[in-house]
PDB file of C-alpha atoms and ligand atoms in Angstrom:
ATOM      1  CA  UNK F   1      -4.688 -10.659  12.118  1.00  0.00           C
ATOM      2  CA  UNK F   2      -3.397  -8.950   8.936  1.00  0.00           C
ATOM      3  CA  UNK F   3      -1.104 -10.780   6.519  1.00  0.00           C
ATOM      4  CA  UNK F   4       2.499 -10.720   7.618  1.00  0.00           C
ATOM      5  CA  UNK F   5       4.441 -12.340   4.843  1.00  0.00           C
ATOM      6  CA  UNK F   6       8.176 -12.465   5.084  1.00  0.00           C
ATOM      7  CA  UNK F   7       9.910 -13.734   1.614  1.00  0.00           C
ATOM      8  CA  UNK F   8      12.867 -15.581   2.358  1.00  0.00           C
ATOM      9  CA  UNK F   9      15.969 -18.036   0.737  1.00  0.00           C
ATOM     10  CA  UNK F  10      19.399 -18.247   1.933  1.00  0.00           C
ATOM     11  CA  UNK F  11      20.543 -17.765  -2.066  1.00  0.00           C
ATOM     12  CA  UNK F  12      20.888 -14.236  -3.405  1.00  0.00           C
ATOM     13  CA  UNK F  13      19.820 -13.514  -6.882  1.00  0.00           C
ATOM     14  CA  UNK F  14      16.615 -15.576  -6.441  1.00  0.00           C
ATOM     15  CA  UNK F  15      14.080 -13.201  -6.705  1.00  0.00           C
ATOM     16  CA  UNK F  16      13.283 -12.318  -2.718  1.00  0.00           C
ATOM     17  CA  UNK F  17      13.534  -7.755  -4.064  1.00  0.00           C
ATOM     18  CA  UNK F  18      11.773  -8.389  -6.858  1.00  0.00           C
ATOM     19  CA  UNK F  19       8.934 -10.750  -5.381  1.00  0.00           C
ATOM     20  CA  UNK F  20       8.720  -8.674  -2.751  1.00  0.00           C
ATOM     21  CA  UNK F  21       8.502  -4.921  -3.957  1.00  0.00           C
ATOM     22  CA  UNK F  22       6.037  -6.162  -6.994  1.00  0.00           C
ATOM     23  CA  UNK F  23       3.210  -8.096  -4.996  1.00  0.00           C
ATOM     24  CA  UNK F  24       3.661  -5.320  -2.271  1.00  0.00           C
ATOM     25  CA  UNK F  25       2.643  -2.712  -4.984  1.00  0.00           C
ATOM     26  CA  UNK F  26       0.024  -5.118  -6.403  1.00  0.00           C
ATOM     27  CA  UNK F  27      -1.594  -4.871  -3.063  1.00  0.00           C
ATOM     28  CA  UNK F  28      -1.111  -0.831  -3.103  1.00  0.00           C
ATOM     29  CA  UNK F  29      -2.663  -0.877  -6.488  1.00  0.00           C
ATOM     30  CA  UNK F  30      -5.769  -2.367  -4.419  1.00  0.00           C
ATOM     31  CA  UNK F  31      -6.318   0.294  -1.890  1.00  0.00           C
ATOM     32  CA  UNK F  32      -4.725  -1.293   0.567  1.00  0.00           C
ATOM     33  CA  UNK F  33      -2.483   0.168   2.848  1.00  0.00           C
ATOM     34  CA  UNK F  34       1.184  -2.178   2.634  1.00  0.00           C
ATOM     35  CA  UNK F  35       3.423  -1.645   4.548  1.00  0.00           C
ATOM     36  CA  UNK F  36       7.551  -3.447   2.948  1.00  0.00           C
ATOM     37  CA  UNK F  37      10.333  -4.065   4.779  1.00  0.00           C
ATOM     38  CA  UNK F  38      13.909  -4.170   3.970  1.00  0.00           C
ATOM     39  CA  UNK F  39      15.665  -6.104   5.994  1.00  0.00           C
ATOM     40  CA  UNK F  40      18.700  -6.253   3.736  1.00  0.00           C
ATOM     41  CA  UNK F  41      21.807  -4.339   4.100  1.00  0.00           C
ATOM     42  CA  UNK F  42      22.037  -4.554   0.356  1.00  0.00           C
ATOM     43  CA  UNK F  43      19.522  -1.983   0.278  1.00  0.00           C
ATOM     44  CA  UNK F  44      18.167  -3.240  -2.845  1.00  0.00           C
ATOM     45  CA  UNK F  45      13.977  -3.020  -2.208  1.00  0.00           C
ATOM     46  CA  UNK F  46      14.564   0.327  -0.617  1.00  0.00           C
ATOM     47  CA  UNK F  47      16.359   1.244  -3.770  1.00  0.00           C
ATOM     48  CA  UNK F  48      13.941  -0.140  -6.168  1.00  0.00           C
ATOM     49  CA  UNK F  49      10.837   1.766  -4.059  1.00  0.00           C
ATOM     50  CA  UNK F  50      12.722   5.387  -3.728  1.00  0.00           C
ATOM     51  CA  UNK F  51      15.874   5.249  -5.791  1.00  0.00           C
ATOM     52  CA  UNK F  52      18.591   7.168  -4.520  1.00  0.00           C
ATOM     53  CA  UNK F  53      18.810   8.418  -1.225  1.00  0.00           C
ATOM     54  CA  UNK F  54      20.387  11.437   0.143  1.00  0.00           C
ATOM     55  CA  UNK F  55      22.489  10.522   2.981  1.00  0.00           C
ATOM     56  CA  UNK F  56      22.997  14.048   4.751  1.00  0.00           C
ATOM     57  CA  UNK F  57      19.261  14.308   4.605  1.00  0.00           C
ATOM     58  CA  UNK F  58      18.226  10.929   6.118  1.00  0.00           C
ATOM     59  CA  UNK F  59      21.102  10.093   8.417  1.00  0.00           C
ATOM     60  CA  UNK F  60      21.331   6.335   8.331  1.00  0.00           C
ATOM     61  CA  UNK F  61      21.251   5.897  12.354  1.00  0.00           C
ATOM     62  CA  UNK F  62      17.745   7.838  12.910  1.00  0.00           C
ATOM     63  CA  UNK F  63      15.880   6.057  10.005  1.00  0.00           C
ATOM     64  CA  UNK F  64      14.537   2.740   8.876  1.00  0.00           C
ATOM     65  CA  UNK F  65      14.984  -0.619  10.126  1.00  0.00           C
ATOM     66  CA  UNK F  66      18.381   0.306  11.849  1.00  0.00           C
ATOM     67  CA  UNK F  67      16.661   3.266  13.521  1.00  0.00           C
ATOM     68  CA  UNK F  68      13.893   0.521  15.021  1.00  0.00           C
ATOM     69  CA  UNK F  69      16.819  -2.092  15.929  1.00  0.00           C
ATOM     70  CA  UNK F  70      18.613   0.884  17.413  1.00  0.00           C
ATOM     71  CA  UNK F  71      16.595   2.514  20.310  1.00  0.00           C
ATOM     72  CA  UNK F  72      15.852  -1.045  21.583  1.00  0.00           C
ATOM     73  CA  UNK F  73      19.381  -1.389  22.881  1.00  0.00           C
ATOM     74  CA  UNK F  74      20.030   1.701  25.282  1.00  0.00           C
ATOM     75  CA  UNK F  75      17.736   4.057  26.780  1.00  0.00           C
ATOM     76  CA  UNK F  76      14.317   3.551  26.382  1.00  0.00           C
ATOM     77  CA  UNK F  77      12.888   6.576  27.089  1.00  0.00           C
ATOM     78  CA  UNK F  78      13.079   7.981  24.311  1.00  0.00           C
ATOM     79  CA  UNK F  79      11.408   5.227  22.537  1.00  0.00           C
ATOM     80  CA  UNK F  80       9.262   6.181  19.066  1.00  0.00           C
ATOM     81  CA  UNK F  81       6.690   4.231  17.595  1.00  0.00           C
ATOM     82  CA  UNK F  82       7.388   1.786  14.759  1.00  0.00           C
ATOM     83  CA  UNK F  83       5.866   3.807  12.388  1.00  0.00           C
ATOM     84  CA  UNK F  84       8.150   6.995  12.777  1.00  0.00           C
ATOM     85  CA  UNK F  85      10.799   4.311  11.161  1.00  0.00           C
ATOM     86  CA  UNK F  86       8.242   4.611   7.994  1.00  0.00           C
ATOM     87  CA  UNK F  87       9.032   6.390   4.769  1.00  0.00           C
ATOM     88  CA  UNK F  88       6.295   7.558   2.048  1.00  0.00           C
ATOM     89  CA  UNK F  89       7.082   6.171  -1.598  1.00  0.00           C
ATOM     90  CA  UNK F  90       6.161   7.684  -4.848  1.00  0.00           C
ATOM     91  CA  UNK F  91       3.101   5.200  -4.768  1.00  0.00           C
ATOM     92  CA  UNK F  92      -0.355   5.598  -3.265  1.00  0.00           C
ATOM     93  CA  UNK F  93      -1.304   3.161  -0.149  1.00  0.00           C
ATOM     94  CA  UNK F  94       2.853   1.751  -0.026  1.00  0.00           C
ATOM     95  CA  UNK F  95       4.998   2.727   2.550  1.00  0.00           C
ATOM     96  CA  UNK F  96       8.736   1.535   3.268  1.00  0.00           C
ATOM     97  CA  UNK F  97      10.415   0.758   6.490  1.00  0.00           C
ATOM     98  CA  UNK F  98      14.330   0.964   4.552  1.00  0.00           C
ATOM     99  CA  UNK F  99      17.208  -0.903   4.826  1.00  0.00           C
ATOM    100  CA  UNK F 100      20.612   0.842   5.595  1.00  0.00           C
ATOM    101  CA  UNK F 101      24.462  -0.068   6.163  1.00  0.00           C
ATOM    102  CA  UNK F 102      24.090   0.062   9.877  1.00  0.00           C
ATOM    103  CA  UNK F 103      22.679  -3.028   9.964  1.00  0.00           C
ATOM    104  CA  UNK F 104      25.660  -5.270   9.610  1.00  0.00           C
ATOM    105  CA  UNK F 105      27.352  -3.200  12.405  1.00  0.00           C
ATOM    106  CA  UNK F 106      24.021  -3.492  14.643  1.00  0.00           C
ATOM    107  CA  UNK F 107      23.734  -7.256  14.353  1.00  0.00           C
ATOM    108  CA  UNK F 108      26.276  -9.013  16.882  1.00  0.00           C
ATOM    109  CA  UNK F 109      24.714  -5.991  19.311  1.00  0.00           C
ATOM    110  CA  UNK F 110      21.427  -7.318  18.623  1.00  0.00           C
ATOM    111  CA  UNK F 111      22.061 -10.601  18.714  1.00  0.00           C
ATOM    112  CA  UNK F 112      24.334 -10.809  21.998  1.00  0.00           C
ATOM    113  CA  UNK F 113      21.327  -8.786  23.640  1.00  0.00           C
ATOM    114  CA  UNK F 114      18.543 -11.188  22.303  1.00  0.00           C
ATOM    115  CA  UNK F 115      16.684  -8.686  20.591  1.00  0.00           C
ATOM    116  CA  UNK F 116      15.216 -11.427  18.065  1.00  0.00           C
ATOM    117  CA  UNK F 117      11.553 -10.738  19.305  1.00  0.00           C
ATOM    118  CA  UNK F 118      11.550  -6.949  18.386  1.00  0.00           C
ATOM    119  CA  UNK F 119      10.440  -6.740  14.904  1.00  0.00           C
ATOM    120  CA  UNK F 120       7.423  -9.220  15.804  1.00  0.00           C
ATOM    121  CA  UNK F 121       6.251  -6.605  18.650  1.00  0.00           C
ATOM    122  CA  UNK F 122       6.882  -3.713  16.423  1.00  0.00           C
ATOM    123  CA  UNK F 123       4.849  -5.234  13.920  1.00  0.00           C
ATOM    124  CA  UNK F 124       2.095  -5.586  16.640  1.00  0.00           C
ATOM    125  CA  UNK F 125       2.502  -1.636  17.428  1.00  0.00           C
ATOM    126  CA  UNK F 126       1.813  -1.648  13.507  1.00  0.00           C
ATOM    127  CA  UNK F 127      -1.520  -4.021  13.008  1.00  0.00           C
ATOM    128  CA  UNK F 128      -4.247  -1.573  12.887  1.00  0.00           C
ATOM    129  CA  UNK F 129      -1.987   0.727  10.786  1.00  0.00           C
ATOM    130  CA  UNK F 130      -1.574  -1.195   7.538  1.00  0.00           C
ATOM    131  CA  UNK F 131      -3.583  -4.247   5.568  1.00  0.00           C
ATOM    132  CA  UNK F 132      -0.220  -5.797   4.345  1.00  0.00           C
ATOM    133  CA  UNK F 133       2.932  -6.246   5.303  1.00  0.00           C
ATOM    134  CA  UNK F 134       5.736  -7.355   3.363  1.00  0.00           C
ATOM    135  CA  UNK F 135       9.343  -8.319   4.800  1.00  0.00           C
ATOM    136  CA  UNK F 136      12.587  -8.501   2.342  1.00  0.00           C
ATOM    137  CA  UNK F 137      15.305 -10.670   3.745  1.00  0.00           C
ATOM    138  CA  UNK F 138      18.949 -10.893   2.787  1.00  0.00           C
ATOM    139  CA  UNK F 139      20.589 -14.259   1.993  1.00  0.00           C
ATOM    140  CA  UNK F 140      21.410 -15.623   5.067  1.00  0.00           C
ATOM    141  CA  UNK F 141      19.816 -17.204   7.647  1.00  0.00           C
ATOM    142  CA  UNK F 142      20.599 -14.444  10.403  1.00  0.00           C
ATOM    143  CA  UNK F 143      19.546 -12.433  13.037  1.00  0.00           C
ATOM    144  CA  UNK F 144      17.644 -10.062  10.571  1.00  0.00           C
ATOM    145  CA  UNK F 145      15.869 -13.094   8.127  1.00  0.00           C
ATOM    146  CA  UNK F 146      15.136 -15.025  11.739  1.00  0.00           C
ATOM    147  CA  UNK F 147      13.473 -11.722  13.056  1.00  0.00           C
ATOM    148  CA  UNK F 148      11.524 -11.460  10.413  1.00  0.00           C
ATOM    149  CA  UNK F 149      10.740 -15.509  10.215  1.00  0.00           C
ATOM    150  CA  UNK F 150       9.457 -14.907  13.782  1.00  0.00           C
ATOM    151  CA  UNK F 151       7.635 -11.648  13.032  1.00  0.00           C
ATOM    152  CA  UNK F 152       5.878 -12.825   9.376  1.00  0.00           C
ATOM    153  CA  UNK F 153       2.769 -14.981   9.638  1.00  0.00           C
ATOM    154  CA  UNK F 154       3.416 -16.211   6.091  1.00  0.00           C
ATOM    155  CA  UNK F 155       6.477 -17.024   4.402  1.00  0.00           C
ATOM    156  CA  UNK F 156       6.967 -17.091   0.665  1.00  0.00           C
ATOM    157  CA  UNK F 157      10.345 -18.849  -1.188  1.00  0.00           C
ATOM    158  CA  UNK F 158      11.465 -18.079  -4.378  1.00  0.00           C
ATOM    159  CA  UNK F 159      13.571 -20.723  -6.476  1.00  0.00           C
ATOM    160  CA  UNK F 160      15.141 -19.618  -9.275  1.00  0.00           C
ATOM    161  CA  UNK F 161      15.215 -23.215 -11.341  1.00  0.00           C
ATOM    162  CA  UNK F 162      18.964 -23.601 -10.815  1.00  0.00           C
ATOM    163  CA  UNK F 163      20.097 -26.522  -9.481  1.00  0.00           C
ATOM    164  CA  UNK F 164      22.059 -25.270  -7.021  1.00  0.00           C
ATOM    165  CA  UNK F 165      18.846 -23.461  -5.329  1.00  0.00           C
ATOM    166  CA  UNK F 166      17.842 -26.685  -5.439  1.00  0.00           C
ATOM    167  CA  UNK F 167      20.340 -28.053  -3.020  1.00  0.00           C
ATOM    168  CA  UNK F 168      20.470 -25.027  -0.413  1.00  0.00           C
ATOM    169  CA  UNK F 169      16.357 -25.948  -0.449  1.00  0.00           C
ATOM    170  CA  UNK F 170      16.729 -29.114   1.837  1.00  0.00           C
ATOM    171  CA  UNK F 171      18.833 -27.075   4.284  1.00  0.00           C
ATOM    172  CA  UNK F 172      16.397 -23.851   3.952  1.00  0.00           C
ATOM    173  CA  UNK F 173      13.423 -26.531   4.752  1.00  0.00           C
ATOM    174  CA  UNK F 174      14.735 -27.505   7.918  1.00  0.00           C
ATOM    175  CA  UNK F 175      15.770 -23.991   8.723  1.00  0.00           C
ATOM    176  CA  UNK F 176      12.002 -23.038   8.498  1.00  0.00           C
ATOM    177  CA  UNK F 177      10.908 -25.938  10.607  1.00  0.00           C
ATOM    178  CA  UNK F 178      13.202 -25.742  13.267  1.00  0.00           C
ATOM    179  CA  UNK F 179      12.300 -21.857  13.674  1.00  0.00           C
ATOM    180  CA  UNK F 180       8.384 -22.553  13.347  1.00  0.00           C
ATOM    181  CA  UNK F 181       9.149 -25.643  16.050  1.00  0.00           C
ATOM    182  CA  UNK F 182      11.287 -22.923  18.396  1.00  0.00           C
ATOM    183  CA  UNK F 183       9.714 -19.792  17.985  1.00  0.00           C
ATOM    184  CA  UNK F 184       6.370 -19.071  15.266  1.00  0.00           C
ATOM    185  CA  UNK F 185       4.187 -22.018  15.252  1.00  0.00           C
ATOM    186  CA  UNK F 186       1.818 -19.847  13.604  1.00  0.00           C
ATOM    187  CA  UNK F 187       4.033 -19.278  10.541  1.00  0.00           C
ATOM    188  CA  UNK F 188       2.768 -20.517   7.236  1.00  0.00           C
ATOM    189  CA  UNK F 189       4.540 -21.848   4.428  1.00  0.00           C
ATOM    190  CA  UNK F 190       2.389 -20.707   1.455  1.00  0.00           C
ATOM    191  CA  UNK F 191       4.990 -22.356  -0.939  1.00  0.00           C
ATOM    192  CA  UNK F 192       7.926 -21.850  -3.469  1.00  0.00           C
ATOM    193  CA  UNK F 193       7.490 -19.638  -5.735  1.00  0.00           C
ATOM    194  CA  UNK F 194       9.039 -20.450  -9.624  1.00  0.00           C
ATOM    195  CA  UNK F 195      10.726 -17.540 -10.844  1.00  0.00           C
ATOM    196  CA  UNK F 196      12.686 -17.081 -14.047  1.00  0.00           C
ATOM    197  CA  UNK F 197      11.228 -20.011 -15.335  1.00  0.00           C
ATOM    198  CA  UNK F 198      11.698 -20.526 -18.654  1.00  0.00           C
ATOM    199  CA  UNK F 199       9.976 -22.993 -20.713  1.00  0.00           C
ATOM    200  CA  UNK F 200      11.534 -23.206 -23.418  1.00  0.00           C
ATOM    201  CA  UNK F 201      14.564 -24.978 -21.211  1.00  0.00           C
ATOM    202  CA  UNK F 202      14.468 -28.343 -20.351  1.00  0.00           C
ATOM    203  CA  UNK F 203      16.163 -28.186 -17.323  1.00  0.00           C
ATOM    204  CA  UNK F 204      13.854 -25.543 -15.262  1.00  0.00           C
ATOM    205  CA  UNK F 205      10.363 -28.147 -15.751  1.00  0.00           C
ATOM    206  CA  UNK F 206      12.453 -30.528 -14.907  1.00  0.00           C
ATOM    207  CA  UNK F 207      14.336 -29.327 -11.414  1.00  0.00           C
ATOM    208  CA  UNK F 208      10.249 -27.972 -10.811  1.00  0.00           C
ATOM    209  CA  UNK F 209       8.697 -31.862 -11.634  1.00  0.00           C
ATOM    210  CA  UNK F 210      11.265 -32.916  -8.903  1.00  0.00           C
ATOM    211  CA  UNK F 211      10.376 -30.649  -6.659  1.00  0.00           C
ATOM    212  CA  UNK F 212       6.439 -31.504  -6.781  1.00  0.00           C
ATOM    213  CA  UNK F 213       7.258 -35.559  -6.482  1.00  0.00           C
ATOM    214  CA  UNK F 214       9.826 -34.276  -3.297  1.00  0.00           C
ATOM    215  CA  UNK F 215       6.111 -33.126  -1.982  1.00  0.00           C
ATOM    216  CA  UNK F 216       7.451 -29.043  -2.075  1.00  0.00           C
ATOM    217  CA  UNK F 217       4.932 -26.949  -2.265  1.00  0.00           C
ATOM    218  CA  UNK F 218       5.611 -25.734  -5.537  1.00  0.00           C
ATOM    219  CA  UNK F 219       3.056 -22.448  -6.528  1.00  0.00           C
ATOM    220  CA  UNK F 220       1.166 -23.641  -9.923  1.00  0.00           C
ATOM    221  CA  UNK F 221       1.522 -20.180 -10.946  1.00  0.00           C
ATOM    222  CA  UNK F 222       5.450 -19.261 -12.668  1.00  0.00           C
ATOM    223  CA  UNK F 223       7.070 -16.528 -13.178  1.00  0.00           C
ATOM    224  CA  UNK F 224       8.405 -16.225 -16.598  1.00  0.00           C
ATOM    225  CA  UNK F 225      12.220 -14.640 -16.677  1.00  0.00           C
ATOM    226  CA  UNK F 226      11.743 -11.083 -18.319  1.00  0.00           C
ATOM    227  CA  UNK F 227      14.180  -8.390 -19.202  1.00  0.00           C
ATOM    228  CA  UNK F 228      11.391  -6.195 -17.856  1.00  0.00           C
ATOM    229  CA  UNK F 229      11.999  -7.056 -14.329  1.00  0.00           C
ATOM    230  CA  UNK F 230      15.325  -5.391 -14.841  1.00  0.00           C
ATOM    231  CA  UNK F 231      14.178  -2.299 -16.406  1.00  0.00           C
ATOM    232  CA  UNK F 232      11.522  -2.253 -13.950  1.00  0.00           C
ATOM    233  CA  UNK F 233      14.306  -2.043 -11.120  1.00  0.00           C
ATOM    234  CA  UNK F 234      16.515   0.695 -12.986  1.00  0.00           C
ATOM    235  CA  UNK F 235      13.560   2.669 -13.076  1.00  0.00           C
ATOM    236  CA  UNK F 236      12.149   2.085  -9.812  1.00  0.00           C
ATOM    237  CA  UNK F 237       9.260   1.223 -10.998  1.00  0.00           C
ATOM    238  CA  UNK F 238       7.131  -1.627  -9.899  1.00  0.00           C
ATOM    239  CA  UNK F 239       5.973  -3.653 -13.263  1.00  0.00           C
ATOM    240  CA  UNK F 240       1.955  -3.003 -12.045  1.00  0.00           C
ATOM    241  CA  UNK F 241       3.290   0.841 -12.627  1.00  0.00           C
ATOM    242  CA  UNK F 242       5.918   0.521 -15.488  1.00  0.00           C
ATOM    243  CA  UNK F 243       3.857  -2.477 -17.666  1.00  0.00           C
ATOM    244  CA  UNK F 244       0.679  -3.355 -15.985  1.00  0.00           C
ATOM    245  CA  UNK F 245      -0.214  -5.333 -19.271  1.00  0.00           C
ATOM    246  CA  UNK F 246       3.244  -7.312 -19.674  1.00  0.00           C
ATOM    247  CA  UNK F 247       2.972 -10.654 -20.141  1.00  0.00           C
ATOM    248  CA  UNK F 248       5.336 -11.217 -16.779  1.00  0.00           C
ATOM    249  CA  UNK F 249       2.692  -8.291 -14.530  1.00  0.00           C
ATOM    250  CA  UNK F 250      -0.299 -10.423 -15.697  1.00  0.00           C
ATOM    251  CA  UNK F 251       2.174 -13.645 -13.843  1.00  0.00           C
ATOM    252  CA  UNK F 252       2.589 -11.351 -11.106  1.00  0.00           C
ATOM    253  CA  UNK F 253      -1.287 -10.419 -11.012  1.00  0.00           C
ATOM    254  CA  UNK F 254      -2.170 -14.306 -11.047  1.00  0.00           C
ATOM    255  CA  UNK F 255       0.509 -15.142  -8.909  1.00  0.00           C
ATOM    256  CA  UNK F 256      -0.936 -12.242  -6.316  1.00  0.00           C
ATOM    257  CA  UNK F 257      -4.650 -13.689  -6.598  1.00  0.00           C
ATOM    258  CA  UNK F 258      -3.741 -16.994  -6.224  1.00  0.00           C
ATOM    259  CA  UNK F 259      -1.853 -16.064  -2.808  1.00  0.00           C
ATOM    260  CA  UNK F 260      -5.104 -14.146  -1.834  1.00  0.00           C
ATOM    261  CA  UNK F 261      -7.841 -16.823  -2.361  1.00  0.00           C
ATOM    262  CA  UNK F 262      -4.896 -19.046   0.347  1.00  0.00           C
TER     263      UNK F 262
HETATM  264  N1  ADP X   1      11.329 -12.791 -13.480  1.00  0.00           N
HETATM  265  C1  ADP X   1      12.535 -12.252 -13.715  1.00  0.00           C
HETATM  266  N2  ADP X   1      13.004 -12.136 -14.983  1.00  0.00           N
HETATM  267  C2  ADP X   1      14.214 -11.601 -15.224  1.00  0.00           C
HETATM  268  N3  ADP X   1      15.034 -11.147 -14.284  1.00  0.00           N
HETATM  269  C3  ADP X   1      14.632 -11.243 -13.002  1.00  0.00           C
HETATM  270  C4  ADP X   1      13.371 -11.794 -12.635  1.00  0.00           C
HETATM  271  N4  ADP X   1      13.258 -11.751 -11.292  1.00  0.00           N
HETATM  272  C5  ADP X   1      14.395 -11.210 -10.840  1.00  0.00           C
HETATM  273  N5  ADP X   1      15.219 -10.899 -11.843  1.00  0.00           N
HETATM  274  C6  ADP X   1      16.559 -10.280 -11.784  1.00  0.00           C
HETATM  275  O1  ADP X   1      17.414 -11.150 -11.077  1.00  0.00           O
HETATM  276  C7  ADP X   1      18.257 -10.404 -10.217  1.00  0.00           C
HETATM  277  C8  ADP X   1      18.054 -10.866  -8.786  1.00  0.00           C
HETATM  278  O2  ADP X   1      16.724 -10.581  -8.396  1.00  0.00           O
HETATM  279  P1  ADP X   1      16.393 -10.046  -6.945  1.00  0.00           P
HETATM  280  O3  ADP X   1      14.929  -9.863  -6.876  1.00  0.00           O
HETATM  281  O4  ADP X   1      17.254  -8.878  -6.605  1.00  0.00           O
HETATM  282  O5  ADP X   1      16.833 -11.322  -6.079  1.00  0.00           O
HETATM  283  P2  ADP X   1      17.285 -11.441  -4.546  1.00  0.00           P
HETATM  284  O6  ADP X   1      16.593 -10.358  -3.789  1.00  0.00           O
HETATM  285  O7  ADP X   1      16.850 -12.818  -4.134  1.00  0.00           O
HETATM  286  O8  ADP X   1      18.778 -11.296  -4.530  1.00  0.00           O
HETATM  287  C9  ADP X   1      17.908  -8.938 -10.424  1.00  0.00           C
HETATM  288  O9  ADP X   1      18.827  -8.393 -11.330  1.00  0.00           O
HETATM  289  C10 ADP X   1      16.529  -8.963 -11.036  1.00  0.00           C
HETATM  290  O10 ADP X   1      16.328  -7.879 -11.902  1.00  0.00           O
HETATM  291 MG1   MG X   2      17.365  -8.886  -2.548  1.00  0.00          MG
END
């Protein structure tokens, strides 16, 4: 089976886009054929991949995720493979499925009509297409994030070293649990990742020391906080394109290894 990670906490501004978009294009930047996500209505790993988009050109109801979500309510004749939902990016071997503002109108359709399975089967339809796939998630713990909880073989959770993430991590725990109990016994938790860690700071090592005696499964390898990640972003430009040798890539790079070896 290939490597279906899903990268997931209930807070925003923890580092899900960026995590996501920059190991996906790590793995691009290896041949292999990745496949992200955006589950997000936000929008923002679609916008980070392909900046702008042109709306009359790529009418929001026939594309992306929502355009997948879509024709499994309704008629299913005219039913398209998953990867027709699949955009090119400017980057060899990565592909996007994008987000788009439908789906926060979609979701109580979805939902009433139990259509939490569908991204896992689409991602079947999808296994001998691609070598990675990456899910973005927004910050809740809804239909979308659950779909792609249920979907995701692996699940990856960034903490931001703020001690509020540190509180929401108890409930996110459980969250995980009771959907691996319900529905994905074969998800993994490969661990927390530690972004915007900064060491000069005594609180971050601390909250992260806490963490490890709690028994988390804090990732050895940080992720120093870097104005580059924003530039990155602004230019849509993953860092392993913009600064392969920054100090916070070479994080990324050890952090991506360190994933791979499991
Ligand atoms: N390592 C980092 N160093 C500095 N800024 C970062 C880092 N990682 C993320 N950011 C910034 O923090 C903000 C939130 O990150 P993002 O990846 O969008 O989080 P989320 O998807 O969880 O909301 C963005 O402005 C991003 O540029
Ligand atoms: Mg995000």
């Amino acid at each position: 089976m290939i490597m279906k990670r899903v990268v997931f906490n209930q807070k925003g501004g923890v580092g899900k886009t960026s995590i996501t978009c920059n190991l996906a294009a790590i793995d691009a930047s290896l041949g292999r054929k990745t496949l992200v996500i955006d589950l997000d209505v936000q929008g923002n790993t679609t916008h980070y991949l392909v900046g702008e988009i042109d709306a009359e050109a790529f009418p929001a109801e026939a594309q992306g995720v929502s355009g997948l979500f879509k024709q499994t309510v309704g008629s299913r004749r005219m039913s398209r493979n998953p990867d027709a939902f699949v955009w090119e990016t400017p980057y060899e071997n990565l592909f996007l499925m994008p987000s788009s503002p439908l789906l926060s109108e979609l979701e109580r359709e979805l939902e009433a009509r139990y259509k939490i399975y569908k991204l896992r089967d689409a991602l079947i339809k999808l296994e001998d297409e691609y070598d990675r796939v990456y899910i973005d998630t927004p910050p809740n713990f809804n239909f979308y994030s659950k779909s792609a909880l249920i979907a995701a073989n692996s699940v990856l959770i960034p903490f931001d070293c703020d001690s509020f993430a540190r509180q929401s991590l108890y409930a996110l725990m459980d969250n995980i649990a009771e959907l691996q109990e319900d529905h994905n016994e074969d998800l993994v938790v490969e661990g927390i990742v530690i972004n915007q860690f900064n060491s000069q700071a005594r609180l971050p090592g601390e909250l992260v020391a806490e963490l490890e005696d709690e028994g988390y499964p804090v990732i050895p390898t940080f992720l120093n906080s870097s104005v580059k990640m924003k530039e990155s972003h602004y230019q849509h430009r993953p860092l392993i394109d913009l600064a392969p040798s920054h100090k916070l890539t070479q994080q990324y790079l050890e952090l991506h290894a360190a994933l791979d070896k499991g």
